[in-house]
mmCIF file of C-alpha atoms and ligand atoms in Angstrom:
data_model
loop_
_atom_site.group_PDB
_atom_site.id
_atom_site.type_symbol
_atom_site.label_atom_id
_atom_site.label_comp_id
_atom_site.label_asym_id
_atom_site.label_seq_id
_atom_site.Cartn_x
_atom_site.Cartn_y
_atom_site.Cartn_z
ATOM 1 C CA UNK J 164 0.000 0.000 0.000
ATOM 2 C CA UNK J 165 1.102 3.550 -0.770
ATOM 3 C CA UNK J 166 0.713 6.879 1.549
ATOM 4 C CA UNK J 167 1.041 9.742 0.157
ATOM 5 C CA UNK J 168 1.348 12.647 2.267
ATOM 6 C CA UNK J 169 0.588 15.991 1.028
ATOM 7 C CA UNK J 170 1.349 19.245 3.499
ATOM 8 C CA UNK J 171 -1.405 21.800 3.016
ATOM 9 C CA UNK J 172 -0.932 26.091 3.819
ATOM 10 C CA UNK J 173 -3.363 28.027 1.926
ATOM 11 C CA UNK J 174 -4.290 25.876 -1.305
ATOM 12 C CA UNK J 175 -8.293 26.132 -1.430
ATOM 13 C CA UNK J 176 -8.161 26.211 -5.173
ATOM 14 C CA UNK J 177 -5.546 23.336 -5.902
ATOM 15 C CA UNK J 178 -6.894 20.487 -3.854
ATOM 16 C CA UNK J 179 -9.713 19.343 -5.618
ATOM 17 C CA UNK J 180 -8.184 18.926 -8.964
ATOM 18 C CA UNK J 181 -5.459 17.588 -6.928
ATOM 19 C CA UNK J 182 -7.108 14.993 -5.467
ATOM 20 C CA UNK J 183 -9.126 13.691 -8.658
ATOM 21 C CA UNK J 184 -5.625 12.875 -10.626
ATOM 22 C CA UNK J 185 -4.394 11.532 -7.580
ATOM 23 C CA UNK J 186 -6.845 8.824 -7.655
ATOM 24 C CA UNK J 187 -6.619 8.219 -10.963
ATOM 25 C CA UNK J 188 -2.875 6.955 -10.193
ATOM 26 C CA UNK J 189 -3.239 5.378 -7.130
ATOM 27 C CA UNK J 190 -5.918 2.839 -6.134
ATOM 28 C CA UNK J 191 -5.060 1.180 -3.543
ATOM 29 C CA UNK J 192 -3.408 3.398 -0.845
ATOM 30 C CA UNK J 193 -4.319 6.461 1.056
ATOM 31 C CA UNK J 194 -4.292 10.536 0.962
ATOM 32 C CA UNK J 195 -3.021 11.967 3.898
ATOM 33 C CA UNK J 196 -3.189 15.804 3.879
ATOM 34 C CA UNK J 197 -1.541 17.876 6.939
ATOM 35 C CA UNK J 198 -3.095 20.781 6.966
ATOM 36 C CA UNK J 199 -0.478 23.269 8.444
ATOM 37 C CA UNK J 200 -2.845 26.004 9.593
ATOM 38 C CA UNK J 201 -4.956 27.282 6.659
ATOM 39 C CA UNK J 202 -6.522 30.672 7.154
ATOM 40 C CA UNK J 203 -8.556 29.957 3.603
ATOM 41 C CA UNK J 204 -11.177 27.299 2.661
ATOM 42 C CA UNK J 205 -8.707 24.708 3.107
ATOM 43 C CA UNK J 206 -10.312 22.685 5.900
ATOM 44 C CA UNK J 207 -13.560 22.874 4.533
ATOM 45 C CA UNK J 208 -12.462 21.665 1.372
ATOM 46 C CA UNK J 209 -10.774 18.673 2.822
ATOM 47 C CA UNK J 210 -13.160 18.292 5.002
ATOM 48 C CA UNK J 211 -15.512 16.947 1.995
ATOM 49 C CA UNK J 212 -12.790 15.088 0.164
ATOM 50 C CA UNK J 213 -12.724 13.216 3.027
ATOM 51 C CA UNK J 214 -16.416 12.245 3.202
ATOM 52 C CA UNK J 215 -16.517 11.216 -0.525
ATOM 53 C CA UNK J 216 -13.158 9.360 -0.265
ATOM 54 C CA UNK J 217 -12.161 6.820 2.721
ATOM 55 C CA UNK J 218 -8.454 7.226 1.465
ATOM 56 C CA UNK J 219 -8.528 10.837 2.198
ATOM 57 C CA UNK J 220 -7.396 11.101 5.887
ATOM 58 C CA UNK J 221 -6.923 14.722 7.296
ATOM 59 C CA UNK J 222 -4.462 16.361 9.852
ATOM 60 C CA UNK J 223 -5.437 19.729 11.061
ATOM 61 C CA UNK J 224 -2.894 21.872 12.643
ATOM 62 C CA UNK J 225 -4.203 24.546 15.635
ATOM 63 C CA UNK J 226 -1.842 27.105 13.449
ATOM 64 C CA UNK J 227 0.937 27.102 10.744
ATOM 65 C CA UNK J 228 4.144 25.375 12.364
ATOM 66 C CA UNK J 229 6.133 24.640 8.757
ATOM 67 C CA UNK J 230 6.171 22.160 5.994
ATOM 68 C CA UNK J 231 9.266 19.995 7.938
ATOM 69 C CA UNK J 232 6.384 19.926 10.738
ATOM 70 C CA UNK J 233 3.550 18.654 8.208
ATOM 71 C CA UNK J 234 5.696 16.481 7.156
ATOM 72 C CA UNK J 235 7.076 14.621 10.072
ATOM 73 C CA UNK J 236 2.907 14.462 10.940
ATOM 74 C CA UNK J 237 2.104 12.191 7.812
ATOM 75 C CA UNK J 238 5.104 10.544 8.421
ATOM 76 C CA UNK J 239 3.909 9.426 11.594
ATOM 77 C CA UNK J 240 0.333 8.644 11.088
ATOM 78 C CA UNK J 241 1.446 6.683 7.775
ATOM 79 C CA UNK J 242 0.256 3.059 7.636
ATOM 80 C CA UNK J 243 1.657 2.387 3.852
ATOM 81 C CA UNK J 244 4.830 0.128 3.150
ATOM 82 C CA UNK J 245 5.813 3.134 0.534
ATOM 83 C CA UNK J 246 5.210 6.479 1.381
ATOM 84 C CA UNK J 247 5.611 9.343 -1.194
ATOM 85 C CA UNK J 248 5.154 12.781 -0.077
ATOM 86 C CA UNK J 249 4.073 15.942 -2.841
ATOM 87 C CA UNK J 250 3.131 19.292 -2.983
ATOM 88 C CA UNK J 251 -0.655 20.357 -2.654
ATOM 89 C CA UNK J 252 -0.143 23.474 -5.494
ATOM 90 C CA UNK J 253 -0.311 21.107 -8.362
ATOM 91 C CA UNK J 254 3.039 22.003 -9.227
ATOM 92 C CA UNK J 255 4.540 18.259 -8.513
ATOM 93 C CA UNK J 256 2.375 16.623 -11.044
ATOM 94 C CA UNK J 257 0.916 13.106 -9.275
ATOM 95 C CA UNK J 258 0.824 11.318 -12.634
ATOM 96 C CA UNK J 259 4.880 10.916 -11.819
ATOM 97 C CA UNK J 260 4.256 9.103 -8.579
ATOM 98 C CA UNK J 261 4.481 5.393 -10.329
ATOM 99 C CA UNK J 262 7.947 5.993 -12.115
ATOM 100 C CA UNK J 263 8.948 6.683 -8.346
ATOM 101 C CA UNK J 264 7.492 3.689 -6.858
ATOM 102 C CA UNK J 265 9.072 1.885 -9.979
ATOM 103 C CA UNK J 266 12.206 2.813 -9.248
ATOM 104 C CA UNK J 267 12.463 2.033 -5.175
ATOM 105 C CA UNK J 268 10.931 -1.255 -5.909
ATOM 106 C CA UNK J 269 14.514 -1.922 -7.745
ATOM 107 C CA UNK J 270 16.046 -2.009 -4.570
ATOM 108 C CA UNK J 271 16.489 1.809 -3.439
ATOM 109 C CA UNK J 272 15.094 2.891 0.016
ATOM 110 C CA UNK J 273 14.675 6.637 -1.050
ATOM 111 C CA UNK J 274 14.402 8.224 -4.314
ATOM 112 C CA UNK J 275 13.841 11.817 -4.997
ATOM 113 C CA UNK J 276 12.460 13.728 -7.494
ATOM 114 C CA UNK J 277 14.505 15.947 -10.134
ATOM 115 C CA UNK J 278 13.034 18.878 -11.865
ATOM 116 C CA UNK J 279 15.386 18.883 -14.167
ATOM 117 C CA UNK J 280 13.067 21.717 -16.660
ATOM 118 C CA UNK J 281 12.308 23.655 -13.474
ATOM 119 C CA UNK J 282 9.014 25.961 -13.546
ATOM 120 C CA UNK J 283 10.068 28.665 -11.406
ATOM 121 C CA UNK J 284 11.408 32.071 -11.812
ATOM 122 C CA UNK J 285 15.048 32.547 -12.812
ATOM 123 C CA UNK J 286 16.390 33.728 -9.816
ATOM 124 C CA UNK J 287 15.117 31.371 -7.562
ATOM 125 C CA UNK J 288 15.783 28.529 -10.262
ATOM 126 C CA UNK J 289 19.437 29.778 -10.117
ATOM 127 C CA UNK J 290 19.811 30.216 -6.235
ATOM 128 C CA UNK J 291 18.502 26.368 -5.699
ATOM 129 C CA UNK J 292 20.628 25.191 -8.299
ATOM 130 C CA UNK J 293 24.060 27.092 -6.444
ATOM 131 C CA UNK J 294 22.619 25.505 -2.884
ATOM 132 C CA UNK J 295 21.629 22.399 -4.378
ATOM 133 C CA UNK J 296 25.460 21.856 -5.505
ATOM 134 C CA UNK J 297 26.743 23.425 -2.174
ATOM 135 C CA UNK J 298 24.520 20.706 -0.350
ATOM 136 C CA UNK J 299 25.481 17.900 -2.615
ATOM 137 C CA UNK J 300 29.132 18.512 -2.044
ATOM 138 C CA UNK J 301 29.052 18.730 1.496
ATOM 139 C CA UNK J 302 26.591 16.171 2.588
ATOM 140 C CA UNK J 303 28.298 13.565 -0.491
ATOM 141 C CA UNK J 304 25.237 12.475 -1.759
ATOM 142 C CA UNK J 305 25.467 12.988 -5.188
ATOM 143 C CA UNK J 306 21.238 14.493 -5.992
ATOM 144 C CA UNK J 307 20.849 17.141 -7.959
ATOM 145 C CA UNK J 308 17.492 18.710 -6.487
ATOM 146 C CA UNK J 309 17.009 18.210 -2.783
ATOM 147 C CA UNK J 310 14.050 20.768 -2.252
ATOM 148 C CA UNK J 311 11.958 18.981 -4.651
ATOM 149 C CA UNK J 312 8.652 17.671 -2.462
ATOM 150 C CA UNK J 313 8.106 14.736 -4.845
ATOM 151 C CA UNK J 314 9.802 11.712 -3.245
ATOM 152 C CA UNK J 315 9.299 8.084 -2.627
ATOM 153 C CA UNK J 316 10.189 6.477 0.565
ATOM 154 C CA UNK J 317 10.558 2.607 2.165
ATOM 155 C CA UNK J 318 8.435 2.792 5.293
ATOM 156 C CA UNK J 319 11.617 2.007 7.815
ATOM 157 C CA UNK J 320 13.332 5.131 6.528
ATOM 158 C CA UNK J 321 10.588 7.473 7.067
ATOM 159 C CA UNK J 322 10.253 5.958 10.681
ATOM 160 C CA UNK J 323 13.654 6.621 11.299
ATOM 161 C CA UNK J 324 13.581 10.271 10.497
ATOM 162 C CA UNK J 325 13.157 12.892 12.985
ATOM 163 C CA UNK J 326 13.483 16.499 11.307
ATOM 164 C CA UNK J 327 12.189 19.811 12.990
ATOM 165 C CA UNK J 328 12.547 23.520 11.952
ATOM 166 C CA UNK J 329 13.178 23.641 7.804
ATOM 167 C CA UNK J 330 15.479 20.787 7.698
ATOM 168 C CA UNK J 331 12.583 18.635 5.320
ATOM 169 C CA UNK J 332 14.919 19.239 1.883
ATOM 170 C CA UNK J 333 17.340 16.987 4.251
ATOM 171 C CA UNK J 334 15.657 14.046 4.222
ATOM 172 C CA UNK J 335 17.836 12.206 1.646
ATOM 173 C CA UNK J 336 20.903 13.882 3.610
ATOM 174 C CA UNK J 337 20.124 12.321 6.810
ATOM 175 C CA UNK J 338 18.852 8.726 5.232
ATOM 176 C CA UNK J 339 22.050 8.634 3.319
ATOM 177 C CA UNK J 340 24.212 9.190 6.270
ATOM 178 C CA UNK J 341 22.507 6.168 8.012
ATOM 179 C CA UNK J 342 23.217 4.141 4.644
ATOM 180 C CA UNK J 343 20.057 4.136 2.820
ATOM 181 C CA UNK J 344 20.477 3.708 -0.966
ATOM 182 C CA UNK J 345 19.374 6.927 -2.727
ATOM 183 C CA UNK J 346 18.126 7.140 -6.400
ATOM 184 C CA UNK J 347 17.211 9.843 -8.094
ATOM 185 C CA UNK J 348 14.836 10.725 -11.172
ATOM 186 C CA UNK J 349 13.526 13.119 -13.557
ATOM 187 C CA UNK J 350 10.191 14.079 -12.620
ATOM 188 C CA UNK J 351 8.152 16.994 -14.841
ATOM 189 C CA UNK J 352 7.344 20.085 -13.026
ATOM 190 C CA UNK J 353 4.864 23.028 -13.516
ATOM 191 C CA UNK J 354 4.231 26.719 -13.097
ATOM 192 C CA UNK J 355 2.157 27.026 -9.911
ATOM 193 C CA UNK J 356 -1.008 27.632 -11.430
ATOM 194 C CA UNK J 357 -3.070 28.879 -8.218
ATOM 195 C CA UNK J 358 -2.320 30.994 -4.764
ATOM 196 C CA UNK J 359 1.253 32.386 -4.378
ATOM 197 C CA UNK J 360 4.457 30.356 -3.103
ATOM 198 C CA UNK J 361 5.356 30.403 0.800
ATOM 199 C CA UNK J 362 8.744 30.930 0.302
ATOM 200 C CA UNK J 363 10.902 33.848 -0.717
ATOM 201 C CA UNK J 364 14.744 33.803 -1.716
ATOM 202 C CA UNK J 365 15.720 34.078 1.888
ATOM 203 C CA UNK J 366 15.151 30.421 2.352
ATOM 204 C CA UNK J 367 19.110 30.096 0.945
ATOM 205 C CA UNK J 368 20.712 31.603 4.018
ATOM 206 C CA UNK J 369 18.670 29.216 6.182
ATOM 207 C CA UNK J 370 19.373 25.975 3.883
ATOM 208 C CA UNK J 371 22.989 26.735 4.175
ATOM 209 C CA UNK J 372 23.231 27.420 7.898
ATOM 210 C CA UNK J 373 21.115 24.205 8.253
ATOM 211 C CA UNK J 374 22.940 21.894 6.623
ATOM 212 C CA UNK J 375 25.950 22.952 8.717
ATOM 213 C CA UNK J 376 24.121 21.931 11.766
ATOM 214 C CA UNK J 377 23.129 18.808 10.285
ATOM 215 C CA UNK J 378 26.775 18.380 9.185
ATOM 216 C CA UNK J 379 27.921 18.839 12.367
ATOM 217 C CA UNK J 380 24.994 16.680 14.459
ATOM 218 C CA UNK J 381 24.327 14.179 11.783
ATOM 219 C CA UNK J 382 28.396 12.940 10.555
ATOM 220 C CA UNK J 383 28.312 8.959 12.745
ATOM 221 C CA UNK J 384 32.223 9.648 13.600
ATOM 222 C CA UNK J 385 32.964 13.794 13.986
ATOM 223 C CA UNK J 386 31.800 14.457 17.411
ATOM 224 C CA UNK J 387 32.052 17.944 19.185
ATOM 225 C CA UNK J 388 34.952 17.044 21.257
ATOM 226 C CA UNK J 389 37.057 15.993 18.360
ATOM 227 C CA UNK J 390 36.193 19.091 16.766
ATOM 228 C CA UNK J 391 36.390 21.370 19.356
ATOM 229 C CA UNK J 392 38.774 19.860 21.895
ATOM 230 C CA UNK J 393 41.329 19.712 18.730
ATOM 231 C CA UNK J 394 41.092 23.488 18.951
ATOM 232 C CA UNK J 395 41.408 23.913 22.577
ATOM 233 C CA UNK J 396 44.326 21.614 23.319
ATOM 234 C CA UNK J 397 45.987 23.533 20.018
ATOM 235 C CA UNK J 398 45.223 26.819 22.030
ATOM 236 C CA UNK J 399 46.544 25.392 25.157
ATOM 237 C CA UNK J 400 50.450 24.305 23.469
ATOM 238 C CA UNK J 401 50.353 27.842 22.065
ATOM 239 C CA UNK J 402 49.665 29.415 25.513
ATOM 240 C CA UNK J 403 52.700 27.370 26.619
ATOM 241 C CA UNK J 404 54.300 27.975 24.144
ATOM 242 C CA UNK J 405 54.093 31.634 24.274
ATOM 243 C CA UNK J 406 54.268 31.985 28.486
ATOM 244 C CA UNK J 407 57.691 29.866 28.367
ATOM 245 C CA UNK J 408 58.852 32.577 25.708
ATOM 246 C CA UNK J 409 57.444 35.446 27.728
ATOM 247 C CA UNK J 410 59.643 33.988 31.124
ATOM 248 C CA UNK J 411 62.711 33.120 28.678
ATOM 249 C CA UNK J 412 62.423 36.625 27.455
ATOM 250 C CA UNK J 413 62.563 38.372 30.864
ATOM 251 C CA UNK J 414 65.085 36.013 32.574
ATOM 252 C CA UNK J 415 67.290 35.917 29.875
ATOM 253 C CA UNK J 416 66.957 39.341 28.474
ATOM 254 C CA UNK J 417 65.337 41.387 30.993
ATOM 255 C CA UNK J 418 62.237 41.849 28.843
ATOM 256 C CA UNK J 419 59.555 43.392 30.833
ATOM 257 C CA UNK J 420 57.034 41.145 30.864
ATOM 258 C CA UNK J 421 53.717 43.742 31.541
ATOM 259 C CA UNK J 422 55.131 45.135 28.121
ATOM 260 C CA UNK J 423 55.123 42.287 26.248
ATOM 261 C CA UNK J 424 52.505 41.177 23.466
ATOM 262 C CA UNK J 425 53.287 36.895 24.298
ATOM 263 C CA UNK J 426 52.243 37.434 27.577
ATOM 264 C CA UNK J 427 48.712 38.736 26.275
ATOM 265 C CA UNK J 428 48.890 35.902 23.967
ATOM 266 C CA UNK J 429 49.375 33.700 26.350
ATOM 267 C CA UNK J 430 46.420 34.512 28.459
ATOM 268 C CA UNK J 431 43.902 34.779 25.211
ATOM 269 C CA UNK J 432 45.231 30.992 24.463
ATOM 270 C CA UNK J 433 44.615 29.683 27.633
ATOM 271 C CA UNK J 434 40.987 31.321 28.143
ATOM 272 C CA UNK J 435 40.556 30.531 24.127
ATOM 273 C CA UNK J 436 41.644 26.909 24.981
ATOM 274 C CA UNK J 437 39.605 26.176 28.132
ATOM 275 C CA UNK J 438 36.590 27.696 26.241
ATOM 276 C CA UNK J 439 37.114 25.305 22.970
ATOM 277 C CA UNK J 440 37.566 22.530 25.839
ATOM 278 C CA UNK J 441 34.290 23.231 27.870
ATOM 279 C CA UNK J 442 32.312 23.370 23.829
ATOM 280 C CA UNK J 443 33.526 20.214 23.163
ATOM 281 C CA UNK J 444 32.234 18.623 26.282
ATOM 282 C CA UNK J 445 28.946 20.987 26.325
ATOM 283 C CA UNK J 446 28.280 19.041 22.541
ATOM 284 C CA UNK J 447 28.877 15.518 23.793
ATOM 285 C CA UNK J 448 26.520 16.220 26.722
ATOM 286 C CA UNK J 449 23.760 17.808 23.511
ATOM 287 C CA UNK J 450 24.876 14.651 21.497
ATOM 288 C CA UNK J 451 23.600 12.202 24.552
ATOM 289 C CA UNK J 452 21.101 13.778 25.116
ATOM 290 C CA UNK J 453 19.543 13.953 21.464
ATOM 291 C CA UNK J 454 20.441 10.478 21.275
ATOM 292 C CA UNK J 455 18.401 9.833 24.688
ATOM 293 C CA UNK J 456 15.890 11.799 24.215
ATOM 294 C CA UNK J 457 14.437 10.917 20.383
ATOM 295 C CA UNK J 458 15.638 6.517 20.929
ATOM 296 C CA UNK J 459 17.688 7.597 17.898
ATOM 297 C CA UNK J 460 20.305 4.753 16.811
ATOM 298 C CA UNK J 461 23.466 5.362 16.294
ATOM 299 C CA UNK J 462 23.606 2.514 13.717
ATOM 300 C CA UNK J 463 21.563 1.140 11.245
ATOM 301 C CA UNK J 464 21.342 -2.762 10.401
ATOM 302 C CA UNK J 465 20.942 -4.293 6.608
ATOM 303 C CA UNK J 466 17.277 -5.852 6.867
HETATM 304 N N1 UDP F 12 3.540 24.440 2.914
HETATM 305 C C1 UDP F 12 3.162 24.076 4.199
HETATM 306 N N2 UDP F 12 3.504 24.910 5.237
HETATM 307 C C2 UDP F 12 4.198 26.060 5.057
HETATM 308 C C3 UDP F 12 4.621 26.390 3.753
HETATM 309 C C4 UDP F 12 4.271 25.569 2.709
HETATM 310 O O1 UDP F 12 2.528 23.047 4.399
HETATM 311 O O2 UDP F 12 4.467 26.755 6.044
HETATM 312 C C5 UDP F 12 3.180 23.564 1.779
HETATM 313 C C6 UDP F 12 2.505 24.286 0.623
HETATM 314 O O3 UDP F 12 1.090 24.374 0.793
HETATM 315 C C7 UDP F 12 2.874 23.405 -0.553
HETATM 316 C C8 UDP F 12 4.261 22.914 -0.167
HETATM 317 O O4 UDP F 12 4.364 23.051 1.239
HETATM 318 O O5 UDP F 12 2.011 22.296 -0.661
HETATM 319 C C9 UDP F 12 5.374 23.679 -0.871
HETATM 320 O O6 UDP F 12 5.215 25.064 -0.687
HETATM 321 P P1 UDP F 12 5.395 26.121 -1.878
HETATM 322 O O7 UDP F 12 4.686 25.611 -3.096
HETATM 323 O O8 UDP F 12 4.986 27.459 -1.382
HETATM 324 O O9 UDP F 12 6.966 26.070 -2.114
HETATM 325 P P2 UDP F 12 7.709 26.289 -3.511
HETATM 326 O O10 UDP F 12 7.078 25.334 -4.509
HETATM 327 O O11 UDP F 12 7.492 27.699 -3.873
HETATM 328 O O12 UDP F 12 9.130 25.924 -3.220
HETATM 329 MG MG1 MG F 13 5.161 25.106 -4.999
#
């Protein structure tokens, strides 16, 4: 059986046509649409879908808490073995959803969609395509569109996941660090036809500053203290360094050492160093926490 789960802000005029070429793709599976606080005829709207259709299941938010949030909802509440996840605005079409299915029933746990002849303005078409590579590179898996909606999922994966804020374009990030194989494939794409887009062009900044806190949380083997307590015991040989000058100097050459810039060095290492130290152990304490606190693995087994 397939979910498909289908985050909802403000798309009255969308959802009926939406959910009439839906079913004419899927049969046997069910709609769920997380509606993430619609001020517009939204809930009414799906309210009726939902009497006409027993595959049309409906999450109602109390106001609008973000697409990641919708998300993680019909991830949840989904009972399918295959869950796919698409935009309400139409401009994902559904008719792709089978070439999807097709391909993760070759043996792929996630596969995303690529809209490769994008539909949106230049500028924003340009931006995602710079982030997309900047995300690509960093993370290593090699997709070419991660903010596309339109993806396919095994069950397990989507269980696995726990995303909060705007991390959602991260999902194939954060299943490919715990080893899921990732495919990727063309999917059409089209202008939104109704209502306006919830995003502006300052979404960048916060992809970019998210993906370094997934890169830093997310990486199995780079933990805080490795990172940070590199730095601090660096600072610390450099304030010894530095204070064994500063004495040498004023012993052996009658330096004065109130006068002399090592000696301030030496003091901004050893605060510098300390600091780095205590933010290394202040992460591991986060990291066992998180760990603790969501049942998170730190592994995942082959099935
Ligand atoms: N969306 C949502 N909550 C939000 C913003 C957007 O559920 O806070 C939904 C929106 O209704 C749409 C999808 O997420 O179904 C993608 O949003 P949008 O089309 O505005 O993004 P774009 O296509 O412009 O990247
Ligand atoms: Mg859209």
């Amino acid at each position: 059986m397939i979910s498909v789960i289908i985050p909802v802000y403000n798309e009255e005029e969308s959802l009926e046509e939406l959910h009439e070429r839906l079913s004419g793709v899927i049969k046997d599976g069910e709609f769920i649409f997380v509606d993430d606080g619609s001020t517009d005829r939204t809930p009414e709207i799906l309210k009726k879908l939902k009497e006409k259709d027993p595959r049309v299941k409906v999450f109602t938010f109390t106001r609008n808490f973000g697409q990641t949030q919708a998300l993680m909802c019909g991830f949840e509440h989904a009972k399918g073995d295959i869950i796919v996840t698409l935009d309400a605005d139409l401009q994902n079409p559904p008719e792709e959803i089978p070439k999807l299915v097709e391909k993760l029933n070759e043996g792929y746990d996630v596969v995303s969609g690529w809209r490769k002849n994008r539909k949106d303005g230049f500028l924003r078409t340009l931006a995602s395509e710079i982030a997309n590579r900047i995300i690509s590179k960093i993370s290593g898996i090699p997709l070419h569109d991660f903010g596309c909606t339109l993806k396919a999922y095994r069950k397990e994966i989507v269980k696995s996941l726990k995303l909060y804020g705007e991390m959602h374009r991260f999902t194939p990030v954060v299943a490919g660090w715990m080893g899921a194989r990732i495919a990727e494939v063309e999917v059409g794409h089209e202008k939104r036809k109704y209502g306006v887009s919830k995003y502006g062009l300052s979404r960048i900044w916060k992809v970019l500053l998210d993906l370094f806190v997934l890169a830093y949380f997310n990486s199995p083997r780079r933990t805080p203290i490795h990172i940070f307590g590199t730095w601090g015991i660096l600072s610390i040989v450099g304030s010894l360094i530095s204070g064994i000058a500063t004495l040498w100097m004023k012993i052996g050459k009658g330096i004065d050492m109130t006068g002399n810039p090592l000696l301030y060095l030496t003091i901004l290492l050893a605060v510098l160093g300390v600091q780095f130290i205590g933010t290394g152990l202040l992460g591991e304490l986060m990291v066992r926490t998180y760990y603790e606190s969501t049942g998170k693995k730190t592994y995942r087994l082959k099935e």
